[in-house]
Amino acid sequence: MLRTALALLSTLQIGARIKDSLERSLRQAAIVAVAVVLLIAAAVFGLIAAYQALVSIYQFDAVEAAAIMAGVLLVIGLIVLAIVPSMGRAPKEAPAPSRLASTADPAAMIDQGVGKAMQQVGPVPLLVAAFLAGIFAGRR
């Protein structure tokens, strides 16, 4: 009798935990959905503003401005498609190179530094930083 009562109590506690976990997940999903809607609205607003700037400030024709915007969206879409396959994979554990072996070769040191930066920062922010550095270096 006591064992049955304890089993029932345990089942009720597990049910309460599952219910709390489900409610928490639903709240998080609702917050993420609202954030996604706001991000999409901001992106649409930014695209409209960029189009208007191309037409009014830079004096492009409507067709030229639309082509520029389509090109920008194409490039962004290709970047996202290139990033998506790497998001699902777990990072592979590589054996750590010996510090004595890597100090003799400068290229190995640079490769080790880039690999460490990729692990700590991630590929997307590193790609954005490299892209912006290239743009700023190209303007000089």
JSON list of C-alpha atoms in Angstrom, two decimals:
[
{"chain": "A", "resi": 1, "resn": "MET", "atom": "CA", "xyz": [0.00, 0.00, 0.00]},
{"chain": "A", "resi": 2, "resn": "LEU", "atom": "CA", "xyz": [2.78, 2.41, 0.94]},
{"chain": "A", "resi": 3, "resn": "ARG", "atom": "CA", "xyz": [4.73, 1.44, -2.17]},
{"chain": "A", "resi": 4, "resn": "THR", "atom": "CA", "xyz": [1.69, 2.16, -4.36]},
{"chain": "A", "resi": 5, "resn": "ALA", "atom": "CA", "xyz": [1.14, 5.53, -2.68]},
{"chain": "A", "resi": 6, "resn": "LEU", "atom": "CA", "xyz": [4.81, 6.47, -3.17]},
{"chain": "A", "resi": 7, "resn": "ALA", "atom": "CA", "xyz": [4.70, 5.37, -6.82]},
{"chain": "A", "resi": 8, "resn": "LEU", "atom": "CA", "xyz": [1.60, 7.51, -7.36]},
{"chain": "A", "resi": 9, "resn": "LEU", "atom": "CA", "xyz": [3.26, 10.48, -5.67]},
{"chain": "A", "resi": 10, "resn": "SER", "atom": "CA", "xyz": [6.37, 10.02, -7.82]},
{"chain": "A", "resi": 11, "resn": "THR", "atom": "CA", "xyz": [4.22, 9.84, -10.95]},
{"chain": "A", "resi": 12, "resn": "LEU", "atom": "CA", "xyz": [2.44, 13.06, -9.97]},
{"chain": "A", "resi": 13, "resn": "GLN", "atom": "CA", "xyz": [5.77, 14.82, -9.38]},
{"chain": "A", "resi": 14, "resn": "ILE", "atom": "CA", "xyz": [7.07, 13.68, -12.76]},
{"chain": "A", "resi": 15, "resn": "GLY", "atom": "CA", "xyz": [3.84, 14.88, -14.36]},
{"chain": "A", "resi": 16, "resn": "ALA", "atom": "CA", "xyz": [4.18, 18.26, -12.65]},
{"chain": "A", "resi": 17, "resn": "ARG", "atom": "CA", "xyz": [7.78, 18.55, -13.85]},
{"chain": "A", "resi": 18, "resn": "ILE", "atom": "CA", "xyz": [6.77, 17.68, -17.40]},
{"chain": "A", "resi": 19, "resn": "LYS", "atom": "CA", "xyz": [3.95, 20.23, -17.24]},
{"chain": "A", "resi": 20, "resn": "ASP", "atom": "CA", "xyz": [6.32, 22.94, -15.95]},
{"chain": "A", "resi": 21, "resn": "SER", "atom": "CA", "xyz": [8.86, 22.09, -18.61]},
{"chain": "A", "resi": 22, "resn": "LEU", "atom": "CA", "xyz": [6.21, 22.22, -21.33]},
{"chain": "A", "resi": 23, "resn": "GLU", "atom": "CA", "xyz": [4.88, 25.58, -20.10]},
{"chain": "A", "resi": 24, "resn": "ARG", "atom": "CA", "xyz": [8.41, 26.99, -20.00]},
{"chain": "A", "resi": 25, "resn": "SER", "atom": "CA", "xyz": [9.08, 25.72, -23.52]},
{"chain": "A", "resi": 26, "resn": "LEU", "atom": "CA", "xyz": [5.84, 27.25, -24.81]},
{"chain": "A", "resi": 27, "resn": "ARG", "atom": "CA", "xyz": [6.73, 30.63, -23.24]},
{"chain": "A", "resi": 28, "resn": "GLN", "atom": "CA", "xyz": [10.17, 30.51, -24.83]},
{"chain": "A", "resi": 29, "resn": "ALA", "atom": "CA", "xyz": [8.67, 29.56, -28.19]},
{"chain": "A", "resi": 30, "resn": "ALA", "atom": "CA", "xyz": [6.22, 32.47, -27.99]},
{"chain": "A", "resi": 31, "resn": "ILE", "atom": "CA", "xyz": [9.03, 34.90, -27.18]},
{"chain": "A", "resi": 32, "resn": "VAL", "atom": "CA", "xyz": [11.15, 33.57, -30.04]},
{"chain": "A", "resi": 33, "resn": "ALA", "atom": "CA", "xyz": [8.18, 33.83, -32.43]},
{"chain": "A", "resi": 34, "resn": "VAL", "atom": "CA", "xyz": [7.60, 37.48, -31.48]},
{"chain": "A", "resi": 35, "resn": "ALA", "atom": "CA", "xyz": [11.32, 38.19, -31.89]},
{"chain": "A", "resi": 36, "resn": "VAL", "atom": "CA", "xyz": [11.36, 36.57, -35.33]},
{"chain": "A", "resi": 37, "resn": "VAL", "atom": "CA", "xyz": [8.35, 38.60, -36.46]},
{"chain": "A", "resi": 38, "resn": "LEU", "atom": "CA", "xyz": [10.04, 41.81, -35.25]},
{"chain": "A", "resi": 39, "resn": "LEU", "atom": "CA", "xyz": [13.29, 40.87, -36.99]},
{"chain": "A", "resi": 40, "resn": "ILE", "atom": "CA", "xyz": [11.47, 40.18, -40.25]},
{"chain": "A", "resi": 41, "resn": "ALA", "atom": "CA", "xyz": [9.62, 43.51, -39.97]},
{"chain": "A", "resi": 42, "resn": "ALA", "atom": "CA", "xyz": [12.93, 45.30, -39.32]},
{"chain": "A", "resi": 43, "resn": "ALA", "atom": "CA", "xyz": [14.53, 43.60, -42.32]},
{"chain": "A", "resi": 44, "resn": "VAL", "atom": "CA", "xyz": [11.62, 44.57, -44.59]},
{"chain": "A", "resi": 45, "resn": "PHE", "atom": "CA", "xyz": [11.75, 48.16, -43.32]},
{"chain": "A", "resi": 46, "resn": "GLY", "atom": "CA", "xyz": [15.51, 48.26, -43.89]},
{"chain": "A", "resi": 47, "resn": "LEU", "atom": "CA", "xyz": [15.14, 46.91, -47.43]},
{"chain": "A", "resi": 48, "resn": "ILE", "atom": "CA", "xyz": [12.49, 49.51, -48.25]},
{"chain": "A", "resi": 49, "resn": "ALA", "atom": "CA", "xyz": [14.68, 52.28, -46.80]},
{"chain": "A", "resi": 50, "resn": "ALA", "atom": "CA", "xyz": [17.71, 51.05, -48.77]},
{"chain": "A", "resi": 51, "resn": "TYR", "atom": "CA", "xyz": [15.66, 50.98, -51.97]},
{"chain": "A", "resi": 52, "resn": "GLN", "atom": "CA", "xyz": [14.39, 54.51, -51.37]},
{"chain": "A", "resi": 53, "resn": "ALA", "atom": "CA", "xyz": [17.94, 55.69, -50.64]},
{"chain": "A", "resi": 54, "resn": "LEU", "atom": "CA", "xyz": [19.17, 54.18, -53.90]},
{"chain": "A", "resi": 55, "resn": "VAL", "atom": "CA", "xyz": [16.39, 55.86, -55.85]},
{"chain": "A", "resi": 56, "resn": "SER", "atom": "CA", "xyz": [16.32, 59.28, -54.18]},
{"chain": "A", "resi": 57, "resn": "ILE", "atom": "CA", "xyz": [19.84, 59.90, -52.87]},
{"chain": "A", "resi": 58, "resn": "TYR", "atom": "CA", "xyz": [22.02, 58.03, -55.35]},
{"chain": "A", "resi": 59, "resn": "GLN", "atom": "CA", "xyz": [19.72, 58.75, -58.34]},
{"chain": "A", "resi": 60, "resn": "PHE", "atom": "CA", "xyz": [19.43, 55.15, -59.57]},
{"chain": "A", "resi": 61, "resn": "ASP", "atom": "CA", "xyz": [16.49, 54.18, -61.76]},
{"chain": "A", "resi": 62, "resn": "ALA", "atom": "CA", "xyz": [13.81, 52.07, -60.13]},
{"chain": "A", "resi": 63, "resn": "VAL", "atom": "CA", "xyz": [14.89, 49.02, -62.13]},
{"chain": "A", "resi": 64, "resn": "GLU", "atom": "CA", "xyz": [18.56, 49.50, -61.24]},
{"chain": "A", "resi": 65, "resn": "ALA", "atom": "CA", "xyz": [17.75, 49.92, -57.54]},
{"chain": "A", "resi": 66, "resn": "ALA", "atom": "CA", "xyz": [15.60, 46.79, -57.61]},
{"chain": "A", "resi": 67, "resn": "ALA", "atom": "CA", "xyz": [18.41, 44.85, -59.31]},
{"chain": "A", "resi": 68, "resn": "ILE", "atom": "CA", "xyz": [20.91, 46.01, -56.67]},
{"chain": "A", "resi": 69, "resn": "MET", "atom": "CA", "xyz": [18.55, 45.00, -53.87]},
{"chain": "A", "resi": 70, "resn": "ALA", "atom": "CA", "xyz": [17.95, 41.60, -55.53]},
{"chain": "A", "resi": 71, "resn": "GLY", "atom": "CA", "xyz": [21.70, 41.07, -55.81]},
{"chain": "A", "resi": 72, "resn": "VAL", "atom": "CA", "xyz": [22.22, 41.92, -52.15]},
{"chain": "A", "resi": 73, "resn": "LEU", "atom": "CA", "xyz": [19.44, 39.52, -51.13]},
{"chain": "A", "resi": 74, "resn": "LEU", "atom": "CA", "xyz": [20.95, 36.82, -53.36]},
{"chain": "A", "resi": 75, "resn": "VAL", "atom": "CA", "xyz": [24.37, 37.20, -51.72]},
{"chain": "A", "resi": 76, "resn": "ILE", "atom": "CA", "xyz": [22.84, 37.13, -48.22]},
{"chain": "A", "resi": 77, "resn": "GLY", "atom": "CA", "xyz": [20.81, 34.03, -49.13]},
{"chain": "A", "resi": 78, "resn": "LEU", "atom": "CA", "xyz": [23.90, 32.25, -50.48]},
{"chain": "A", "resi": 79, "resn": "ILE", "atom": "CA", "xyz": [25.82, 33.07, -47.31]},
{"chain": "A", "resi": 80, "resn": "VAL", "atom": "CA", "xyz": [22.99, 31.67, -45.17]},
{"chain": "A", "resi": 81, "resn": "LEU", "atom": "CA", "xyz": [22.82, 28.53, -47.32]},
{"chain": "A", "resi": 82, "resn": "ALA", "atom": "CA", "xyz": [26.57, 28.08, -46.91]},
{"chain": "A", "resi": 83, "resn": "ILE", "atom": "CA", "xyz": [26.33, 28.41, -43.13]},
{"chain": "A", "resi": 84, "resn": "VAL", "atom": "CA", "xyz": [23.28, 26.19, -42.52]},
{"chain": "A", "resi": 85, "resn": "PRO", "atom": "CA", "xyz": [24.96, 22.78, -43.17]},
{"chain": "A", "resi": 86, "resn": "SER", "atom": "CA", "xyz": [27.64, 23.47, -40.59]},
{"chain": "A", "resi": 87, "resn": "MET", "atom": "CA", "xyz": [25.13, 24.33, -37.86]},
{"chain": "A", "resi": 88, "resn": "GLY", "atom": "CA", "xyz": [23.86, 20.77, -37.41]},
{"chain": "A", "resi": 89, "resn": "ARG", "atom": "CA", "xyz": [27.22, 19.08, -37.05]},
{"chain": "A", "resi": 90, "resn": "ALA", "atom": "CA", "xyz": [28.99, 18.57, -33.77]},
{"chain": "A", "resi": 91, "resn": "PRO", "atom": "CA", "xyz": [32.50, 19.99, -33.67]},
{"chain": "A", "resi": 92, "resn": "LYS", "atom": "CA", "xyz": [35.18, 17.42, -34.29]},
{"chain": "A", "resi": 93, "resn": "GLU", "atom": "CA", "xyz": [37.77, 16.94, -31.63]},
{"chain": "A", "resi": 94, "resn": "ALA", "atom": "CA", "xyz": [41.21, 17.45, -33.13]},
{"chain": "A", "resi": 95, "resn": "PRO", "atom": "CA", "xyz": [44.31, 16.42, -31.26]},
{"chain": "A", "resi": 96, "resn": "ALA", "atom": "CA", "xyz": [46.04, 19.43, -29.76]},
{"chain": "A", "resi": 97, "resn": "PRO", "atom": "CA", "xyz": [49.32, 20.15, -31.53]},
{"chain": "A", "resi": 98, "resn": "SER", "atom": "CA", "xyz": [52.43, 20.31, -29.46]},
{"chain": "A", "resi": 99, "resn": "ARG", "atom": "CA", "xyz": [53.51, 23.85, -28.59]},
{"chain": "A", "resi": 100, "resn": "LEU", "atom": "CA", "xyz": [57.14, 22.99, -29.33]},
{"chain": "A", "resi": 101, "resn": "ALA", "atom": "CA", "xyz": [56.31, 21.72, -32.80]},
{"chain": "A", "resi": 102, "resn": "SER", "atom": "CA", "xyz": [54.17, 24.73, -33.71]},
{"chain": "A", "resi": 103, "resn": "THR", "atom": "CA", "xyz": [56.67, 27.43, -32.63]},
{"chain": "A", "resi": 104, "resn": "ALA", "atom": "CA", "xyz": [59.18, 26.42, -35.30]},
{"chain": "A", "resi": 105, "resn": "ASP", "atom": "CA", "xyz": [56.74, 27.00, -38.17]},
{"chain": "A", "resi": 106, "resn": "PRO", "atom": "CA", "xyz": [55.08, 30.46, -38.36]},
{"chain": "A", "resi": 107, "resn": "ALA", "atom": "CA", "xyz": [52.37, 29.18, -40.72]},
{"chain": "A", "resi": 108, "resn": "ALA", "atom": "CA", "xyz": [51.45, 26.50, -38.18]},
{"chain": "A", "resi": 109, "resn": "MET", "atom": "CA", "xyz": [51.23, 29.17, -35.47]},
{"chain": "A", "resi": 110, "resn": "ILE", "atom": "CA", "xyz": [48.86, 31.26, -37.62]},
{"chain": "A", "resi": 111, "resn": "ASP", "atom": "CA", "xyz": [46.78, 28.20, -38.46]},
{"chain": "A", "resi": 112, "resn": "GLN", "atom": "CA", "xyz": [46.61, 27.28, -34.77]},
{"chain": "A", "resi": 113, "resn": "GLY", "atom": "CA", "xyz": [45.56, 30.85, -33.88]},
{"chain": "A", "resi": 114, "resn": "VAL", "atom": "CA", "xyz": [42.83, 30.91, -36.52]},
{"chain": "A", "resi": 115, "resn": "GLY", "atom": "CA", "xyz": [41.60, 27.50, -35.39]},
{"chain": "A", "resi": 116, "resn": "LYS", "atom": "CA", "xyz": [41.44, 28.68, -31.78]},
{"chain": "A", "resi": 117, "resn": "ALA", "atom": "CA", "xyz": [39.58, 31.85, -32.85]},
{"chain": "A", "resi": 118, "resn": "MET", "atom": "CA", "xyz": [37.08, 29.75, -34.83]},
{"chain": "A", "resi": 119, "resn": "GLN", "atom": "CA", "xyz": [36.42, 27.59, -31.76]},
{"chain": "A", "resi": 120, "resn": "GLN", "atom": "CA", "xyz": [36.00, 30.54, -29.38]},
{"chain": "A", "resi": 121, "resn": "VAL", "atom": "CA", "xyz": [34.17, 33.07, -31.56]},
{"chain": "A", "resi": 122, "resn": "GLY", "atom": "CA", "xyz": [32.50, 30.92, -34.19]},
{"chain": "A", "resi": 123, "resn": "PRO", "atom": "CA", "xyz": [32.59, 31.02, -37.97]},
{"chain": "A", "resi": 124, "resn": "VAL", "atom": "CA", "xyz": [29.89, 33.63, -38.61]},
{"chain": "A", "resi": 125, "resn": "PRO", "atom": "CA", "xyz": [31.29, 36.52, -36.51]},
{"chain": "A", "resi": 126, "resn": "LEU", "atom": "CA", "xyz": [34.80, 35.73, -37.77]},
{"chain": "A", "resi": 127, "resn": "LEU", "atom": "CA", "xyz": [33.54, 35.82, -41.37]},
{"chain": "A", "resi": 128, "resn": "VAL", "atom": "CA", "xyz": [31.80, 39.16, -40.75]},
{"chain": "A", "resi": 129, "resn": "ALA", "atom": "CA", "xyz": [34.94, 40.62, -39.14]},
{"chain": "A", "resi": 130, "resn": "ALA", "atom": "CA", "xyz": [37.10, 39.45, -42.05]},
{"chain": "A", "resi": 131, "resn": "PHE", "atom": "CA", "xyz": [34.61, 40.86, -44.56]},
{"chain": "A", "resi": 132, "resn": "LEU", "atom": "CA", "xyz": [34.51, 44.24, -42.85]},
{"chain": "A", "resi": 133, "resn": "ALA", "atom": "CA", "xyz": [38.30, 44.33, -42.51]},
{"chain": "A", "resi": 134, "resn": "GLY", "atom": "CA", "xyz": [38.61, 43.65, -46.24]},
{"chain": "A", "resi": 135, "resn": "ILE", "atom": "CA", "xyz": [36.16, 46.43, -47.09]},
{"chain": "A", "resi": 136, "resn": "PHE", "atom": "CA", "xyz": [37.94, 48.94, -44.86]},
{"chain": "A", "resi": 137, "resn": "ALA", "atom": "CA", "xyz": [41.37, 47.89, -46.15]},
{"chain": "A", "resi": 138, "resn": "GLY", "atom": "CA", "xyz": [40.13, 48.20, -49.75]},
{"chain": "A", "resi": 139, "resn": "ARG", "atom": "CA", "xyz": [38.95, 51.77, -49.25]},
{"chain": "A", "resi": 140, "resn": "ARG", "atom": "CA", "xyz": [42.46, 53.05, -48.38]}
]
